[in-house]
Short mmCIF file of C-alpha atoms in Angstrom, two decimals:
data_model
loop_
_atom_site.label_atom_id
_atom_site.label_comp_id
_atom_site.label_asym_id
_atom_site.label_seq_id
_atom_site.Cartn_x
_atom_site.Cartn_y
_atom_site.Cartn_z
CA MET M 242 -12.59 -73.60 115.07
CA ALA M 243 -12.64 -74.82 118.69
CA VAL M 244 -10.71 -77.89 117.59
CA ASP M 245 -8.03 -75.70 115.99
CA PHE M 246 -7.67 -73.76 119.24
CA ALA M 247 -7.35 -77.00 121.22
CA ARG M 248 -4.60 -78.24 118.94
CA GLN M 249 -2.62 -75.09 119.68
CA VAL M 250 -2.62 -75.97 123.39
CA PHE M 251 -2.28 -79.76 123.41
CA ASP M 252 -0.01 -82.07 121.42
CA GLY M 253 -2.52 -84.93 121.52
CA PHE M 254 -5.84 -85.93 123.08
CA SER M 255 -5.62 -89.66 123.76
CA ASP M 256 -4.91 -88.97 127.46
CA LYS M 257 -7.19 -85.94 127.81
CA THR M 258 -10.58 -85.52 129.50
CA MET M 259 -13.17 -83.32 127.81
CA LEU M 260 -16.17 -81.84 129.62
CA ALA M 261 -19.25 -80.34 127.94
CA ILE M 262 -21.44 -78.11 130.12
CA GLY M 263 -24.85 -77.81 128.46
CA ALA M 264 -26.74 -80.08 126.08
CA GLY M 265 -28.22 -77.69 123.51
CA GLU M 266 -27.76 -77.59 119.75
CA MET M 267 -24.57 -75.50 119.90
CA ALA M 268 -22.99 -77.96 122.32
CA LYS M 269 -23.99 -80.86 120.10
CA LEU M 270 -22.50 -79.34 116.96
CA THR M 271 -19.19 -78.62 118.68
CA LEU M 272 -19.03 -81.96 120.49
CA VAL M 273 -19.18 -83.80 117.18
CA HIS M 274 -15.79 -82.30 116.29
CA LEU M 275 -14.33 -82.72 119.77
CA ARG M 276 -15.38 -86.37 119.80
CA ASP M 277 -13.45 -86.91 116.56
CA LEU M 278 -10.27 -85.97 118.44
CA LYS M 279 -10.70 -89.32 120.28
CA PRO M 280 -10.13 -88.10 123.85
CA HIS M 281 -9.61 -90.52 126.74
CA ARG M 282 -12.90 -89.38 128.31
CA LEU M 283 -15.75 -87.19 127.08
CA TRP M 284 -18.25 -86.13 129.74
CA ILE M 285 -21.54 -84.25 129.42
CA THR M 286 -23.22 -82.43 132.27
CA ASN M 287 -26.43 -80.38 132.23
CA ARG M 288 -28.95 -79.01 134.71
CA THR M 289 -31.54 -81.24 133.04
CA ASP M 290 -30.16 -84.77 133.25
CA GLY M 291 -32.49 -86.13 130.54
CA ARG M 292 -31.20 -83.79 127.84
CA ALA M 293 -27.62 -84.71 128.68
CA ARG M 294 -28.45 -88.42 128.34
CA GLN M 295 -30.14 -87.85 124.99
CA LEU M 296 -27.10 -85.99 123.71
CA ALA M 297 -24.85 -88.84 124.85
CA ILE M 298 -27.06 -91.25 122.91
CA ASP M 299 -26.99 -89.03 119.80
CA LEU M 300 -23.20 -88.94 119.95
CA CYS M 301 -22.98 -92.70 120.61
CA LEU M 302 -20.93 -92.11 123.76
CA GLU M 303 -20.06 -95.18 125.81
CA GLN M 304 -17.91 -95.69 128.91
CA PRO M 305 -15.57 -94.21 129.96
CA HIS M 306 -17.56 -91.38 128.34
CA GLY M 307 -21.05 -90.39 129.31
CA VAL M 308 -23.25 -88.19 131.52
CA ARG M 309 -22.11 -86.73 134.84
CA LYS M 310 -24.16 -84.98 137.54
CA PHE M 311 -24.35 -81.18 137.36
CA GLU M 312 -23.97 -81.03 141.15
CA ASP M 313 -20.45 -82.43 140.72
CA LEU M 314 -19.40 -79.63 138.35
CA ASP M 315 -16.45 -78.40 140.44
CA ASP M 316 -15.04 -81.92 140.76
CA LEU M 317 -15.48 -82.44 137.03
CA LEU M 318 -13.65 -79.19 136.29
CA VAL M 319 -10.73 -80.35 138.43
CA GLU M 320 -10.40 -83.44 136.20
CA ALA M 321 -11.13 -81.91 132.80
CA ASP M 322 -8.41 -80.77 130.41
CA ILE M 323 -10.78 -79.29 127.82
CA VAL M 324 -14.07 -77.60 128.76
CA LEU M 325 -16.87 -76.65 126.39
CA THR M 326 -19.61 -74.57 127.96
CA ALA M 327 -22.85 -73.68 126.16
CA THR M 328 -25.67 -73.22 128.65
CA SER M 329 -28.61 -70.81 128.52
CA ALA M 330 -27.86 -69.34 131.97
CA ALA M 331 -28.57 -65.63 132.42
CA GLU M 332 -25.46 -65.15 134.60
CA PRO M 333 -21.95 -66.64 134.38
CA ILE M 334 -21.79 -70.09 135.97
CA LEU M 335 -17.99 -69.98 136.23
CA THR M 336 -16.85 -66.91 138.14
CA THR M 337 -13.25 -65.87 138.59
CA GLU M 338 -13.21 -66.70 142.31
CA ARG M 339 -14.84 -70.07 141.77
CA PHE M 340 -12.34 -71.02 139.10
CA ARG M 341 -9.38 -69.75 141.10
CA SER M 342 -10.17 -72.31 143.78
CA ILE M 343 -10.59 -74.99 141.11
CA MET M 344 -7.14 -74.17 139.71
CA LYS M 345 -5.63 -74.60 143.16
CA ARG M 346 -7.11 -78.09 143.32
CA ARG M 347 -5.76 -78.74 139.81
CA ARG M 348 -2.32 -77.57 140.99
CA SER M 349 -2.35 -75.12 138.09
CA ARG M 350 -2.55 -77.88 135.48
CA PRO M 351 -3.41 -76.23 132.11
CA VAL M 352 -7.07 -76.14 131.10
CA PHE M 353 -8.58 -75.14 127.79
CA ILE M 354 -12.06 -73.52 127.92
CA VAL M 355 -14.32 -72.69 124.98
CA ASP M 356 -17.31 -70.55 125.98
CA ILE M 357 -19.85 -70.47 123.15
CA ALA M 358 -22.77 -69.37 125.34
CA LEU M 359 -24.58 -66.08 124.85
CA PRO M 360 -24.58 -64.45 127.32
CA ARG M 361 -21.21 -65.82 128.41
CA ASP M 362 -20.96 -68.68 130.89
CA VAL M 363 -17.43 -67.75 132.00
CA GLU M 364 -16.31 -64.45 133.51
CA ALA M 365 -13.57 -62.70 131.54
CA GLY M 366 -11.31 -62.73 134.61
CA VAL M 367 -11.05 -66.52 134.42
CA GLY M 368 -8.95 -66.10 131.29
CA GLN M 369 -6.43 -64.03 133.29
CA LEU M 370 -5.65 -66.94 135.62
CA SER M 371 -2.37 -68.75 135.10
CA ASN M 372 -2.56 -71.75 132.73
CA VAL M 373 -6.18 -71.02 131.78
CA TYR M 374 -6.77 -70.73 128.04
CA LEU M 375 -10.20 -69.12 127.63
CA TYR M 376 -11.84 -68.46 124.28
CA ASN M 377 -15.33 -67.08 123.72
CA LEU M 378 -17.48 -66.23 120.72
CA ASP M 379 -15.71 -62.89 120.22
CA ASP M 380 -12.35 -64.65 119.98
CA LEU M 381 -13.74 -67.21 117.55
CA GLN M 382 -15.27 -64.44 115.43
CA LYS M 383 -11.94 -62.60 115.26
CA VAL M 384 -10.18 -65.74 114.07
CA ILE M 385 -12.92 -66.35 111.50
CA GLY M 386 -12.45 -62.77 110.28
CA ILE M 387 -8.68 -63.26 110.01
CA ASN M 388 -9.18 -66.54 108.16
CA ASN M 389 -11.62 -64.85 105.79
CA GLN M 390 -9.08 -62.11 105.12
CA GLU M 391 -6.40 -64.72 104.47
CA ARG M 392 -8.75 -66.57 102.11
CA ASP M 393 -9.54 -63.29 100.34
CA SER M 394 -5.82 -62.59 100.03
CA GLN M 395 -5.19 -66.10 98.73
CA ALA M 396 -8.08 -65.71 96.30
CA GLN M 397 -6.56 -62.45 95.03
CA GLU M 398 -3.17 -64.13 94.64
CA ALA M 399 -4.79 -67.03 92.81
CA HIS M 400 -6.67 -64.57 90.58
CA GLN M 401 -3.40 -62.78 89.82
CA LEU M 402 -1.72 -66.09 88.93
CA VAL M 403 -4.63 -66.99 86.66
CA GLN M 404 -4.41 -63.57 84.99
CA GLU M 405 -0.65 -63.94 84.46
CA ALA M 406 -1.10 -67.45 83.06
CA ALA M 407 -3.86 -66.22 80.76
CA CYS M 408 -1.71 -63.32 79.55
CA LEU M 409 1.22 -65.68 78.93
CA CYS M 410 -1.05 -68.06 77.03
CA MET M 411 -2.51 -65.23 74.95
CA SER M 412 0.99 -63.89 74.27
CA GLN M 413 2.13 -67.31 73.06
CA LEU M 414 -0.95 -67.65 70.87
CA GLN M 415 -0.44 -64.16 69.47
CA ASN M 416 3.23 -64.93 68.76
CA GLN M 417 2.14 -68.06 66.93
CA ASP M 418 -0.41 -66.03 64.97
CA VAL M 419 2.21 -63.39 64.11
CA GLY M 420 4.61 -66.11 62.99
CA ARG M 421 1.98 -67.60 60.70
CA LEU M 422 1.08 -64.12 59.44
CA ILE M 423 4.71 -63.36 58.54
CA ARG M 424 5.09 -66.68 56.73
CA SER M 425 1.86 -66.03 54.84
CA LEU M 426 3.05 -62.53 53.89
CA ARG M 427 6.39 -63.84 52.66
CA GLU M 428 4.65 -66.50 50.57
CA ARG M 429 2.31 -63.91 49.07
CA LEU M 430 5.18 -61.57 48.14
CA HIS M 431 7.23 -64.44 46.71
CA THR M 432 4.23 -65.36 44.57
CA TYR M 433 3.97 -61.79 43.30
CA GLY M 434 7.71 -61.64 42.63
CA GLU M 435 7.84 -64.99 40.85
CA GLY M 436 4.89 -64.03 38.65
CA GLU M 437 6.43 -60.75 37.56
CA GLN M 438 9.84 -62.37 37.17
CA ALA M 439 8.40 -65.00 34.84
CA ARG M 440 6.59 -62.30 32.87
CA THR M 441 9.76 -60.20 32.50
CA LEU M 442 11.92 -63.19 31.54
CA ALA M 443 9.42 -64.13 28.87
CA LYS M 444 9.75 -60.66 27.38
CA LEU M 445 13.54 -60.76 27.56
CA GLN M 446 13.60 -63.99 25.62
CA SER M 447 11.58 -62.45 22.83
CA ILE M 448 14.02 -59.63 22.08
CA SER M 449 17.42 -59.71 20.42
CA ASP M 450 20.71 -58.92 22.10
CA ALA M 451 20.91 -55.70 20.11
CA GLU M 452 17.55 -54.54 21.46
CA LEU M 453 18.33 -55.59 25.03
CA ARG M 454 20.54 -52.60 25.83
CA GLU M 455 17.86 -50.19 24.67
CA LEU M 456 14.80 -51.89 26.17
CA LEU M 457 16.22 -53.24 29.45
CA PRO M 458 15.64 -50.03 31.52
CA GLU M 459 12.04 -49.89 30.37
CA LEU M 460 11.49 -53.59 31.12
CA LEU M 461 12.93 -53.23 34.63
CA ALA M 462 10.86 -50.11 35.29
CA GLU M 463 7.72 -51.91 34.14
CA HIS M 464 8.65 -54.94 36.27
CA ASN M 465 9.10 -52.78 39.38
CA HIS M 466 5.93 -50.80 38.74
CA ARG M 467 3.77 -53.88 38.35
CA LEU M 468 5.30 -55.58 41.39
CA ILE M 469 4.84 -52.49 43.59
CA ASN M 470 1.24 -52.13 42.47
CA LYS M 471 0.48 -55.74 43.32
CA VAL M 472 2.06 -55.45 46.77
CA LEU M 473 0.28 -52.20 47.62
CA HIS M 474 -3.10 -52.81 46.03
CA LEU M 475 -4.82 -54.46 49.01
CA PRO M 476 -3.22 -52.31 51.76
CA LEU M 477 -4.07 -49.09 49.92
CA SER M 478 -7.62 -50.25 49.31
CA GLN M 479 -8.06 -50.23 53.11
CA LEU M 480 -7.49 -46.47 53.03
CA ASP M 481 -10.69 -45.99 51.05
CA ARG M 482 -12.26 -42.72 52.15
CA LYS M 483 -15.65 -44.41 52.44
CA GLN M 484 -14.55 -46.24 55.59
CA PRO M 485 -15.37 -44.85 59.07
CA ASN M 486 -12.88 -42.24 60.28
CA ARG M 487 -11.73 -44.44 63.18
CA THR M 488 -10.99 -47.38 60.86
CA LEU M 489 -9.27 -45.12 58.34
CA ALA M 490 -7.09 -43.57 61.06
CA PHE M 491 -6.17 -47.00 62.42
CA HIS M 492 -5.06 -48.29 59.01
CA ALA M 493 -3.15 -45.09 58.27
CA THR M 494 -1.29 -45.31 61.59
CA ALA M 495 -0.50 -48.98 60.97
CA LEU M 496 0.99 -48.21 57.55
CA ARG M 497 3.13 -45.39 58.97
CA LYS M 498 4.47 -47.67 61.68
CA LEU M 499 5.00 -50.74 59.50
CA PHE M 500 6.81 -48.86 56.72
CA ASP M 501 8.44 -46.17 58.90
CA LEU M 502 6.68 -43.37 57.01
CA PRO M 503 6.82 -39.72 58.10
CA ASP M 504 3.91 -38.33 60.05
CA GLY M 505 1.99 -35.37 58.68
CA THR M 506 2.25 -33.86 55.24
CA GLU M 507 6.06 -33.73 54.91
CA ASP M 508 7.53 -35.70 52.07
CA ALA M 509 9.61 -38.72 52.94
CA LYS M 510 13.36 -38.21 52.77
CA VAL M 511 14.83 -41.08 50.79
CA GLU M 512 18.56 -41.64 50.61
CA ASN M 513 20.00 -41.86 47.07
CA PRO M 514 16.74 -40.95 45.35
CA VAL M 515 16.27 -42.30 41.84
CA GLU M 516 14.18 -40.49 39.28
CA PRO M 517 11.16 -42.68 38.57
CA VAL M 518 10.78 -44.01 35.06
CA PRO M 519 7.24 -43.60 33.78
CA PRO M 520 5.91 -47.10 33.35
CA LYS M 521 4.75 -48.14 29.94
CA GLU M 522 4.02 -51.35 28.21
CA VAL M 523 6.98 -52.46 26.12
CA ILE M 524 5.85 -53.30 22.61
CA HIS M 525 8.07 -55.57 20.60
CA PRO M 526 8.23 -55.57 16.88
#
């Protein structure tokens, strides 16, 4: 996060001097990322010189990098472009007045300060000075919170996209299933029709022309009756009263919708009604 802040202030780091004040674990973790920016110089200063030297060794820092004396802190701050402070001091080590004088020596050259100490190493007033970019743990936490919100928002958007893609996929699969279902239904009905047609034609061939006029209405009525019964046998069997009420209601509603049947007990109004012919088996002499 400190690196992201630094990139907002500086275009590059090859000519920049970085200064770390403190040699604890927090400083070490942050310096690993600052070192990767490949600054011109990376200095470490600490009240205990030995800890600073050990940190320099851990980070494999060589000249022009390395350890600087804590007594020279003001001079180091005049030279530094980026300052990381993470000491365990009970009081701020960089007061507003102290840093104001440092900025005069810097001729107001911009400086970027990241204060990750708790309590803070840098007084809040330092951040009000011209060309001083001060960020502390509170600022970092706010940015982390914003980033988390953005990630949550992106996650929600991604989830929505996944849901839409899943719905589209399911819709396509359902359309394919419906297409196959319609083809299967057509094939089944054609099979019924062809069977009854063959049966009726066989009967027609067995009667004389003189008998045809008399028997044809009965043959057609029988043909229609048998065909209708075959088509409706399986659907009507699903309306068996022994089924659960919910299943029975579902099938009844489906039949009404599929065949555009009236709801309730009213009889269907059929245009050009034809008196049904009682079906009977035609017996030939």
